[in-house]
CSV table of C-alpha atoms and ligand atoms in Angstrom, one decimal:
chain,number,residue,atom,x,y,z
A,1,MET,CA,0.0,0.0,0.0
A,2,LYS,CA,3.1,2.2,0.2
A,3,PRO,CA,2.8,3.7,-3.3
A,4,TYR,CA,-0.7,4.9,-2.6
A,5,SER,CA,0.1,6.4,0.8
A,6,ASP,CA,3.2,8.1,-0.8
A,7,ARG,CA,0.9,9.6,-3.5
A,8,ARG,CA,-1.5,10.9,-0.9
A,9,ALA,CA,1.4,12.5,1.0
A,10,ARG,CA,2.7,14.1,-2.2
A,11,LEU,CA,-0.8,15.5,-3.0
A,12,LEU,CA,-1.2,16.7,0.6
A,13,ALA,CA,2.1,18.6,0.3
A,14,GLN,CA,0.7,20.6,-2.6
A,15,MET,CA,-2.4,21.6,-0.8
A,16,GLU,CA,-2.9,24.8,1.2
A,17,PRO,CA,-2.5,24.4,4.9
A,18,GLY,CA,-5.9,23.6,6.5
A,19,SER,CA,-7.5,22.8,3.2
A,20,VAL,CA,-9.6,19.7,2.4
A,21,ALA,CA,-9.6,17.6,-0.8
A,22,VAL,CA,-12.4,15.2,-1.8
A,23,ILE,CA,-12.4,12.6,-4.5
A,24,GLY,CA,-15.0,9.9,-5.1
A,25,THR,CA,-14.7,6.7,-7.1
A,26,ALA,CA,-16.9,5.9,-10.2
A,27,PRO,CA,-20.6,5.1,-9.9
A,28,GLU,CA,-22.0,1.7,-10.7
A,29,VAL,CA,-24.0,1.9,-14.0
A,30,ALA,CA,-27.0,-0.2,-14.9
A,31,ARG,CA,-26.8,-1.9,-18.3
A,32,ASN,CA,-30.5,-3.1,-18.2
A,33,ALA,CA,-32.8,-4.7,-15.7
A,34,ASP,CA,-30.9,-6.1,-12.7
A,35,SER,CA,-27.7,-6.1,-14.7
A,36,GLU,CA,-24.8,-3.8,-14.4
A,37,TYR,CA,-21.9,-2.9,-16.5
A,38,PRO,CA,-18.7,-4.5,-15.2
A,39,TYR,CA,-17.6,-2.2,-12.4
A,40,ARG,CA,-14.5,-0.1,-13.0
A,41,HIS,CA,-13.2,2.2,-10.3
A,42,ASP,CA,-12.3,5.9,-11.0
A,43,SER,CA,-8.7,6.0,-12.1
A,44,SER,CA,-7.6,9.0,-9.9
A,45,PHE,CA,-9.4,7.7,-6.9
A,46,TYR,CA,-7.6,4.3,-7.3
A,47,TYR,CA,-4.3,6.1,-7.9
A,48,LEU,CA,-4.6,7.6,-4.4
A,49,THR,CA,-6.1,4.6,-2.6
A,50,GLY,CA,-5.6,1.3,-4.3
A,51,PHE,CA,-9.3,0.7,-3.3
A,52,THR,CA,-11.5,-0.9,-5.9
A,53,GLU,CA,-14.9,-1.0,-4.3
A,54,PRO,CA,-17.7,1.2,-5.5
A,55,GLN,CA,-19.4,3.8,-3.3
A,56,ALA,CA,-16.2,5.1,-1.8
A,57,VAL,CA,-14.8,8.6,-1.2
A,58,LEU,CA,-11.4,9.8,-0.1
A,59,VAL,CA,-11.0,12.9,1.9
A,60,LEU,CA,-7.6,14.5,2.5
A,61,VAL,CA,-7.0,17.2,5.1
A,62,ALA,CA,-3.9,19.2,4.8
A,63,PRO,CA,-2.0,20.0,8.1
A,64,ARG,CA,-2.2,23.4,9.7
A,65,GLY,CA,-0.5,24.5,12.9
A,66,SER,CA,-0.4,21.5,15.3
A,67,ALA,CA,-3.1,19.6,13.3
A,68,ALA,CA,-1.6,16.7,11.4
A,69,ALA,CA,-2.5,15.7,7.9
A,70,GLN,CA,-5.4,13.1,7.6
A,71,SER,CA,-6.4,10.6,5.0
A,72,ILE,CA,-10.0,9.5,5.5
A,73,LEU,CA,-11.8,6.8,3.6
A,74,PHE,CA,-15.6,6.6,3.4
A,75,CYS,CA,-16.8,3.2,2.1
A,76,ARG,CA,-19.6,0.7,2.3
A,77,GLU,CA,-20.3,-0.9,5.6
A,78,LYS,CA,-20.0,-4.7,6.2
A,79,HIS,CA,-23.4,-6.3,5.3
A,80,LEU,CA,-23.8,-10.0,5.6
A,81,GLU,CA,-26.8,-10.3,3.3
A,82,SER,CA,-25.2,-8.2,0.6
A,83,GLU,CA,-22.0,-10.1,0.9
A,84,ILE,CA,-23.9,-13.4,0.4
A,85,TRP,CA,-25.2,-12.1,-2.9
A,86,ASP,CA,-22.4,-9.9,-4.2
A,87,GLY,CA,-19.3,-10.9,-2.3
A,88,TYR,CA,-16.8,-9.6,0.2
A,89,ARG,CA,-16.6,-6.0,1.1
A,90,TYR,CA,-13.9,-4.5,3.4
A,91,GLY,CA,-16.1,-2.2,5.6
A,92,PRO,CA,-14.4,0.8,7.2
A,93,ASP,CA,-12.4,-1.0,9.9
A,94,ALA,CA,-10.7,-3.5,7.6
A,95,ALA,CA,-10.2,-1.0,4.9
A,96,ARG,CA,-8.4,1.5,7.2
A,97,GLU,CA,-6.1,-1.3,8.3
A,98,ALA,CA,-5.4,-2.8,4.9
A,99,PHE,CA,-5.0,0.4,3.0
A,100,GLY,CA,-3.3,2.6,5.6
A,101,PHE,CA,-5.9,5.4,6.1
A,102,ASP,CA,-5.8,7.4,9.3
A,103,PHE,CA,-9.6,7.0,9.6
A,104,ALA,CA,-12.4,5.2,7.8
A,105,PHE,CA,-16.2,5.7,8.2
A,106,PRO,CA,-19.3,4.4,6.6
A,107,ILE,CA,-20.2,6.2,3.3
A,108,GLY,CA,-23.6,7.2,4.9
A,109,ALA,CA,-21.7,9.5,7.3
A,110,LEU,CA,-20.0,11.5,4.5
A,111,ASP,CA,-22.4,14.5,4.4
A,112,GLU,CA,-22.4,15.1,8.1
A,113,HIS,CA,-18.6,14.6,8.3
A,114,MET,CA,-17.9,17.0,5.4
A,115,VAL,CA,-19.9,19.8,7.0
A,116,ARG,CA,-17.7,19.4,10.1
A,117,GLN,CA,-14.5,19.0,8.0
A,118,LEU,CA,-15.2,22.1,5.9
A,119,SER,CA,-15.9,24.3,8.9
A,120,ASN,CA,-13.1,26.9,8.9
A,121,ALA,CA,-11.2,25.0,6.2
A,122,SER,CA,-9.0,27.2,4.1
A,123,ALA,CA,-10.0,25.7,0.8
A,124,LEU,CA,-11.9,22.9,-0.8
A,125,TYR,CA,-10.2,20.9,-3.6
A,126,ALA,CA,-12.7,18.9,-5.7
A,127,ALA,CA,-13.4,18.1,-9.3
A,128,ALA,CA,-15.1,21.2,-10.6
A,129,ALA,CA,-18.2,20.7,-12.7
A,130,ARG,CA,-17.4,17.0,-13.5
A,131,SER,CA,-20.8,15.8,-12.6
A,132,ALA,CA,-24.1,17.5,-11.6
A,133,ASP,CA,-24.5,15.1,-8.6
A,134,ALA,CA,-21.1,15.9,-7.2
A,135,SER,CA,-21.6,19.6,-7.6
A,136,ALA,CA,-24.9,19.5,-5.9
A,137,GLN,CA,-23.4,17.5,-3.1
A,138,GLN,CA,-20.6,20.0,-2.6
A,139,GLN,CA,-23.2,22.8,-2.5
A,140,ARG,CA,-25.1,21.0,0.2
A,141,TRP,CA,-21.9,20.7,2.3
A,142,LEU,CA,-21.1,24.4,1.9
A,143,GLU,CA,-24.7,25.4,2.7
A,144,GLY,CA,-24.4,23.2,5.8
A,145,VAL,CA,-21.3,25.1,6.9
A,146,ARG,CA,-22.8,28.5,6.2
A,147,LYS,CA,-25.7,27.7,8.5
A,148,LEU,CA,-23.1,27.6,11.3
A,149,SER,CA,-22.0,31.1,10.7
A,150,ARG,CA,-23.6,32.5,13.8
A,151,SER,CA,-21.2,30.4,15.8
A,152,GLY,CA,-18.3,32.1,14.0
A,153,ILE,CA,-17.7,29.2,11.7
A,154,THR,CA,-16.7,30.1,8.1
A,155,ALA,CA,-17.0,28.1,4.9
A,156,PRO,CA,-13.8,27.6,2.8
A,157,PRO,CA,-13.4,30.9,0.9
A,158,VAL,CA,-11.6,29.2,-2.0
A,159,LEU,CA,-12.7,26.3,-4.3
A,160,ARG,CA,-9.9,24.7,-6.3
A,161,ASP,CA,-10.0,22.2,-9.1
A,162,LEU,CA,-8.4,19.0,-7.9
A,163,PRO,CA,-7.9,17.0,-11.1
A,164,PRO,CA,-5.0,19.1,-12.5
A,165,LEU,CA,-2.9,18.3,-9.4
A,166,VAL,CA,-3.6,14.6,-9.6
A,167,ASP,CA,-3.3,14.5,-13.4
A,168,GLU,CA,0.2,15.9,-13.3
A,169,MET,CA,1.2,13.3,-10.8
A,170,ARG,CA,-0.3,10.5,-12.8
A,171,LEU,CA,1.6,11.6,-15.9
A,172,PHE,CA,4.9,10.3,-14.4
A,173,LYS,CA,4.8,6.6,-14.0
A,174,ASP,CA,6.7,5.2,-11.0
A,175,GLU,CA,8.5,1.8,-11.0
A,176,GLN,CA,5.5,-0.2,-9.9
A,177,GLU,CA,3.4,1.4,-12.6
A,178,ARG,CA,6.0,0.8,-15.2
A,179,ALA,CA,6.2,-2.9,-14.3
A,180,ILE,CA,2.4,-3.3,-14.6
A,181,MET,CA,2.4,-1.5,-18.0
A,182,LEU,CA,5.2,-3.6,-19.3
A,183,ARG,CA,3.2,-6.8,-18.4
A,184,ALA,CA,0.0,-5.3,-19.9
A,185,GLY,CA,2.0,-4.6,-23.1
A,186,GLN,CA,3.4,-8.2,-23.1
A,187,ILE,CA,-0.1,-9.7,-22.7
A,188,SER,CA,-1.5,-7.5,-25.5
A,189,ALA,CA,1.4,-8.3,-27.8
A,190,GLY,CA,0.7,-12.0,-27.3
A,191,ALA,CA,-2.9,-11.4,-28.1
A,192,HIS,CA,-2.0,-9.7,-31.4
A,193,ALA,CA,0.3,-12.6,-32.3
A,194,ARG,CA,-2.5,-15.0,-31.5
A,195,ALA,CA,-4.9,-13.2,-33.7
A,196,MET,CA,-2.4,-13.3,-36.6
A,197,ARG,CA,-2.0,-17.1,-36.1
A,198,CYS,CA,-5.7,-17.6,-36.2
A,199,ALA,CA,-6.3,-15.5,-39.3
A,200,ARG,CA,-7.2,-17.0,-42.7
A,201,PRO,CA,-9.4,-15.9,-45.6
A,202,GLY,CA,-13.1,-16.4,-44.6
A,203,VAL,CA,-12.5,-15.7,-40.9
A,204,HIS,CA,-14.9,-13.2,-39.3
A,205,GLU,CA,-13.7,-10.1,-37.6
A,206,TYR,CA,-15.4,-11.3,-34.4
A,207,GLU,CA,-13.5,-14.6,-34.4
A,208,LEU,CA,-10.3,-12.7,-34.2
A,209,GLU,CA,-11.7,-10.4,-31.5
A,210,ALA,CA,-12.5,-13.6,-29.5
A,211,GLU,CA,-8.9,-14.7,-29.8
A,212,LEU,CA,-7.8,-11.3,-28.4
A,213,LEU,CA,-10.2,-11.4,-25.5
A,214,HIS,CA,-9.2,-15.0,-24.7
A,215,GLU,CA,-5.5,-14.1,-24.6
A,216,PHE,CA,-6.2,-11.1,-22.4
A,217,ARG,CA,-8.2,-13.0,-19.8
A,218,ARG,CA,-6.2,-16.2,-19.7
A,219,ASN,CA,-3.3,-14.0,-18.6
A,220,GLY,CA,-5.2,-12.3,-15.8
A,221,ALA,CA,-6.1,-9.0,-17.5
A,222,GLN,CA,-9.4,-7.9,-16.1
A,223,PHE,CA,-10.8,-6.0,-19.2
A,224,PRO,CA,-10.0,-4.8,-22.7
A,225,ALA,CA,-8.7,-1.3,-22.1
A,226,TYR,CA,-11.2,-0.1,-24.8
A,227,THR,CA,-13.5,-1.8,-27.3
A,228,PRO,CA,-11.2,-3.7,-29.7
A,229,ILE,CA,-11.2,-2.6,-33.3
A,230,VAL,CA,-10.9,-5.5,-35.7
A,231,ALA,CA,-11.3,-3.9,-39.1
A,232,SER,CA,-10.8,-5.8,-42.4
A,233,GLY,CA,-10.6,-4.5,-45.9
A,234,PRO,CA,-12.5,-1.1,-46.3
A,235,ASN,CA,-13.4,-1.1,-42.6
A,236,ALA,CA,-9.8,-0.3,-41.8
A,237,CYS,CA,-10.4,3.2,-43.2
A,238,VAL,CA,-13.1,3.8,-40.5
A,239,LEU,CA,-11.0,5.0,-37.6
A,240,HIS,CA,-13.3,4.0,-34.8
A,241,TYR,CA,-14.9,0.9,-36.4
A,242,ASN,CA,-15.9,-1.7,-33.9
A,243,ALA,CA,-18.9,-3.6,-35.2
A,244,ASN,CA,-16.3,-6.4,-35.9
A,245,ASN,CA,-18.9,-8.5,-37.8
A,246,ARG,CA,-17.5,-8.7,-41.3
A,247,GLN,CA,-16.1,-11.8,-43.0
A,248,VAL,CA,-12.6,-11.2,-44.2
A,249,GLN,CA,-11.9,-11.8,-47.9
A,250,ASP,CA,-8.7,-13.3,-49.4
A,251,GLY,CA,-6.2,-10.6,-50.2
A,252,GLU,CA,-7.4,-8.1,-47.6
A,253,LEU,CA,-5.6,-6.5,-44.7
A,254,VAL,CA,-6.8,-6.7,-41.2
A,255,LEU,CA,-6.2,-3.8,-38.8
A,256,ILE,CA,-6.5,-4.7,-35.2
A,257,ASP,CA,-6.3,-2.0,-32.5
A,258,ALA,CA,-6.7,-3.8,-29.1
A,259,GLY,CA,-5.1,-3.8,-25.7
A,260,CYS,CA,-5.8,-5.2,-22.3
A,261,GLU,CA,-6.3,-3.4,-19.0
A,262,LEU,CA,-4.2,-5.1,-16.3
A,263,ASP,CA,-4.6,-4.1,-12.7
A,264,GLY,CA,-5.9,-0.7,-13.7
A,265,TYR,CA,-3.4,0.1,-16.4
A,266,ALA,CA,-4.1,0.2,-20.2
A,267,SER,CA,-2.1,-1.0,-23.1
A,268,ASP,CA,-2.9,0.1,-26.7
A,269,ILE,CA,-1.5,-1.8,-29.7
A,270,THR,CA,-2.4,-1.7,-33.4
A,271,ARG,CA,-1.1,-4.2,-35.9
A,272,THR,CA,-2.1,-4.5,-39.5
A,273,PHE,CA,-1.5,-7.8,-41.4
A,274,PRO,CA,-2.6,-9.6,-44.6
A,275,VAL,CA,-5.3,-12.2,-43.8
A,276,ASN,CA,-3.7,-14.7,-46.1
A,277,GLY,CA,-0.2,-14.2,-44.7
A,278,ARG,CA,1.4,-12.4,-47.6
A,279,PHE,CA,1.4,-8.7,-48.3
A,280,SER,CA,0.6,-7.7,-51.9
A,281,SER,CA,3.0,-5.2,-53.4
A,282,ALA,CA,0.7,-2.2,-52.9
A,283,GLN,CA,0.0,-3.3,-49.3
A,284,ARG,CA,3.7,-3.7,-48.6
A,285,GLU,CA,4.6,-0.3,-50.1
A,286,LEU,CA,2.2,1.5,-47.8
A,287,TYR,CA,3.0,-0.7,-44.8
A,288,GLU,CA,6.7,0.0,-45.1
A,289,LEU,CA,5.9,3.7,-45.3
A,290,VAL,CA,3.9,3.6,-42.1
A,291,LEU,CA,6.7,1.6,-40.4
A,292,ALA,CA,9.3,4.1,-41.5
A,293,ALA,CA,7.0,6.9,-40.1
A,294,GLN,CA,6.9,5.1,-36.8
A,295,GLN,CA,10.7,4.8,-36.8
A,296,ALA,CA,11.0,8.5,-37.5
A,297,ALA,CA,8.7,9.2,-34.6
A,298,PHE,CA,10.6,6.9,-32.3
A,299,ALA,CA,13.8,8.8,-33.2
A,300,ALA,CA,12.2,12.0,-31.8
A,301,ILE,CA,11.4,10.5,-28.4
A,302,ALA,CA,13.8,11.3,-25.6
A,303,PRO,CA,14.0,13.5,-22.6
A,304,GLY,CA,14.1,17.2,-23.6
A,305,ARG,CA,12.4,16.6,-27.0
A,306,LYS,CA,9.0,18.3,-27.6
A,307,TYR,CA,6.0,16.0,-27.2
A,308,HIS,CA,4.9,17.1,-30.7
A,309,ASP,CA,8.3,16.3,-32.4
A,310,ALA,CA,7.2,12.6,-32.9
A,311,HIS,CA,4.1,13.6,-34.7
A,312,ASP,CA,5.9,16.1,-36.9
A,313,ALA,CA,8.5,13.5,-37.8
A,314,ALA,CA,5.9,10.9,-38.7
A,315,VAL,CA,3.9,13.4,-40.7
A,316,ARG,CA,7.0,14.4,-42.7
A,317,MET,CA,7.8,10.8,-43.6
A,318,LEU,CA,4.2,10.0,-44.5
A,319,ALA,CA,3.8,13.1,-46.6
A,320,GLN,CA,6.9,12.3,-48.6
A,321,GLY,CA,5.6,8.7,-49.1
A,322,MET,CA,2.2,10.0,-50.3
A,323,LEU,CA,4.1,12.1,-52.9
A,324,ASP,CA,6.3,9.1,-53.9
A,325,PHE,CA,3.4,6.8,-54.4
A,326,GLY,CA,1.3,9.3,-56.3
A,327,LEU,CA,-1.4,9.7,-53.6
A,328,LEU,CA,-0.6,13.5,-53.6
A,329,GLN,CA,0.9,15.9,-56.0
A,330,GLY,CA,3.1,18.9,-55.4
A,331,THR,CA,6.0,19.6,-53.2
A,332,LEU,CA,6.7,18.4,-49.7
A,333,ASP,CA,6.7,21.9,-48.3
A,334,ASP,CA,3.3,22.5,-49.9
A,335,VAL,CA,1.8,19.2,-48.7
A,336,LEU,CA,3.0,20.0,-45.1
A,337,ALA,CA,2.0,23.7,-45.2
A,338,GLU,CA,-1.5,23.0,-46.6
A,339,LYS,CA,-1.9,19.9,-44.5
A,340,LYS,CA,-2.8,18.0,-47.7
A,341,TYR,CA,-1.7,14.8,-46.0
A,342,THR,CA,-4.8,14.9,-43.8
A,343,GLN,CA,-6.7,13.3,-46.7
A,344,PHE,CA,-4.9,10.0,-45.7
A,345,TYR,CA,-3.6,10.7,-42.2
A,346,MET,CA,-6.1,12.6,-40.1
A,347,HIS,CA,-5.2,11.8,-36.5
A,348,GLY,CA,-2.4,12.5,-34.1
A,349,THR,CA,0.6,10.2,-33.7
A,350,GLY,CA,-0.1,9.4,-30.1
A,351,HIS,CA,-1.4,10.3,-26.7
A,352,TRP,CA,-0.5,9.8,-23.0
A,353,ILE,CA,-1.3,6.3,-21.8
A,354,GLY,CA,-1.6,5.0,-18.2
A,355,MET,CA,-4.6,4.2,-16.1
A,356,ASP,CA,-6.7,5.6,-18.9
A,357,VAL,CA,-5.9,4.6,-22.5
A,358,HIS,CA,-6.1,8.3,-23.4
A,359,ASP,CA,-4.4,9.2,-20.1
A,360,VAL,CA,-4.5,12.5,-18.2
A,361,GLY,CA,-1.9,15.2,-18.4
A,362,VAL,CA,-1.6,18.3,-20.4
A,363,TYR,CA,0.3,18.2,-23.8
A,364,ARG,CA,1.1,21.9,-23.9
A,365,ASP,CA,2.6,24.4,-21.4
A,366,THR,CA,-0.7,26.2,-20.7
A,367,ALA,CA,1.0,28.7,-18.4
A,368,ARG,CA,2.6,30.4,-21.4
A,369,ASP,CA,0.7,32.5,-23.9
A,370,ASP,CA,2.0,30.7,-27.0
A,371,LYS,CA,1.2,27.3,-25.3
A,372,PRO,CA,4.3,25.5,-26.6
A,373,SER,CA,4.5,21.7,-26.7
A,374,ARG,CA,5.7,20.4,-23.4
A,375,LEU,CA,9.0,18.6,-23.2
A,376,LEU,CA,9.3,14.9,-22.6
A,377,GLN,CA,10.7,13.7,-19.3
A,378,PRO,CA,11.5,10.2,-17.9
A,379,GLY,CA,8.4,8.4,-16.7
A,380,MET,CA,6.0,9.8,-19.2
A,381,ALA,CA,4.2,7.0,-21.1
A,382,LEU,CA,2.8,7.6,-24.6
A,383,THR,CA,1.7,5.7,-27.7
A,384,VAL,CA,3.3,6.0,-31.2
A,385,GLU,CA,0.7,5.3,-33.8
A,386,PRO,CA,1.1,6.6,-37.4
A,387,GLY,CA,-1.2,5.3,-40.1
A,388,ILE,CA,-2.5,5.7,-43.6
A,389,TYR,CA,-6.1,5.4,-44.7
A,390,VAL,CA,-6.9,5.4,-48.4
A,391,ARG,CA,-10.5,5.8,-49.3
A,392,PRO,CA,-11.4,5.5,-53.0
A,393,ALA,CA,-11.4,8.9,-54.6
A,394,ALA,CA,-10.7,10.5,-58.0
A,395,GLY,CA,-7.0,10.9,-58.6
A,396,VAL,CA,-6.0,8.3,-56.1
A,397,PRO,CA,-4.2,5.3,-57.7
A,398,GLU,CA,-6.6,2.4,-57.6
A,399,GLN,CA,-4.2,-0.1,-56.3
A,400,TYR,CA,-4.2,1.7,-52.9
A,401,TRP,CA,-8.0,2.0,-52.6
A,402,ASN,CA,-9.4,0.7,-49.3
A,403,ILE,CA,-6.0,0.1,-47.7
A,404,GLY,CA,-6.0,1.2,-44.1
A,405,ILE,CA,-2.9,0.7,-42.0
A,406,ARG,CA,-1.9,1.7,-38.5
A,407,ILE,CA,1.1,0.6,-36.4
A,408,GLU,CA,0.9,1.4,-32.7
A,409,ASP,CA,3.2,0.8,-29.8
A,410,ASP,CA,3.5,2.1,-26.3
A,411,VAL,CA,6.7,3.5,-24.8
A,412,ILE,CA,7.9,5.1,-21.6
A,413,VAL,CA,10.4,7.9,-21.7
A,414,SER,CA,13.6,6.8,-19.9
A,415,ASP,CA,16.9,8.5,-19.2
A,416,GLY,CA,18.5,7.5,-22.4
A,417,GLY,CA,15.5,7.6,-24.7
A,418,PHE,CA,12.5,5.3,-24.2
A,419,GLN,CA,11.5,1.8,-23.2
A,420,LEU,CA,9.3,-0.1,-25.7
A,421,LEU,CA,6.5,-1.9,-23.8
A,422,THR,CA,4.9,-3.6,-26.7
A,423,GLY,CA,7.7,-5.0,-28.8
A,424,GLY,CA,6.5,-8.6,-28.5
A,425,ALA,CA,3.9,-8.0,-31.2
A,426,PRO,CA,5.3,-9.0,-34.7
A,427,LYS,CA,5.7,-5.9,-36.8
A,428,THR,CA,8.1,-6.0,-39.7
A,429,VAL,CA,6.8,-7.5,-43.0
A,430,ALA,CA,9.3,-10.4,-42.5
A,431,GLU,CA,8.2,-11.1,-38.9
A,432,ILE,CA,4.5,-11.0,-39.8
A,433,GLU,CA,4.9,-13.2,-42.8
A,434,ALA,CA,7.0,-15.7,-40.9
A,435,LEU,CA,4.5,-16.0,-38.1
A,436,MET,CA,1.6,-16.5,-40.4
A,437,LYS,CA,3.2,-19.1,-42.6
B,501,LIG,N1,-7.2,2.6,-29.2
B,501,LIG,C1,-7.4,3.9,-29.0
B,501,LIG,C2,-6.3,4.7,-29.6
B,501,LIG,O1,-5.5,4.1,-30.3
B,501,LIG,O2,-6.1,5.8,-29.4
B,502,LIG,MN1,-3.8,4.9,-29.1
B,503,LIG,MN1,-5.1,2.1,-30.3
């Protein structure tokens, strides 16, 4: 539990003396009658607690004068009948002990406690305007405090947005997080290899999806980190395709974008391969181009480089290839300046990754007027995912029509450059063709 208590201490150290922070976990959500979506905790709540039960709230009280800092958990009470139906719950006493909180109370005591806790507090840190329910609840607490004003009690004069503080902490992955993310990357890489092995003309996209899910789960991953994309033929040009119900035809490519979530951490891999195990020459030309774009992006990832350098490097490589293969006409400068490449490459080359697949953390230095790209530092985790998507259109060489390719890996910036988390998934033409033989 030490990583979690260390994080609480680091957050407390950033708070104003005598202030209070409150962060709840995610709600349970009904899918339909008597059936709920699989429960997934709130990432930032989990980051600070390690606690995965629903109906839980963390309250942090920053020290002031002789008053020490406090970490307080509110959670479900023990309840024999509920536990017979739905399983074990810690209850406040065991949770306090197991997770290292200073105090723990039943969730039903939260409102009353918060009125007391916010009396004379210097500030309240909470997620501003993230949900109507949470905002209404905070207002009720503050109203409760104001009612005590005749006794000389004051409500916190300052409300602060809590997520930016936690997000910036989450952006830098510690050793324990890096180990989990590496394992998640290994499991997902194995799943991609498994799908390639099971592919053959006539297979349905959902059969390949089933292989991915099987490999995730048999290795202990709790969920897919996002809905898998298994996109064959023209579907590969639909960026967020996930119907996954088409039968793959001989000669087509399959684009799979899938990663597992392991112990609260996402992985995010895309591989594109020929369903019959051999790239056609047009497929190979564009595939090698995307691979070269990814290499160019990798070369731009190191401490001190701008976050956006990797995207710029990938775009330059892709744009030159689009000219070389006759997808675009003109000069490289013109294609870049006019962003003509967006006809075939219309998304960014990556994003932060961590507890959320599109993880928290700002990409630009928002304190400066010109909002420059922030610089990479060790511990930041990001994806590198160039692609090319050729929809049929006048003037576009027909041999490339309906080819959609993306190659995506996850990396963590390290002292010397970066650590590749997802290298276990076959990627070169030779590796893919050898595996599928
Ligand atoms: N799978 C989501 C993404 O690649 O961003
Ligand atoms: Mn991604
Ligand atoms: Mn992806």
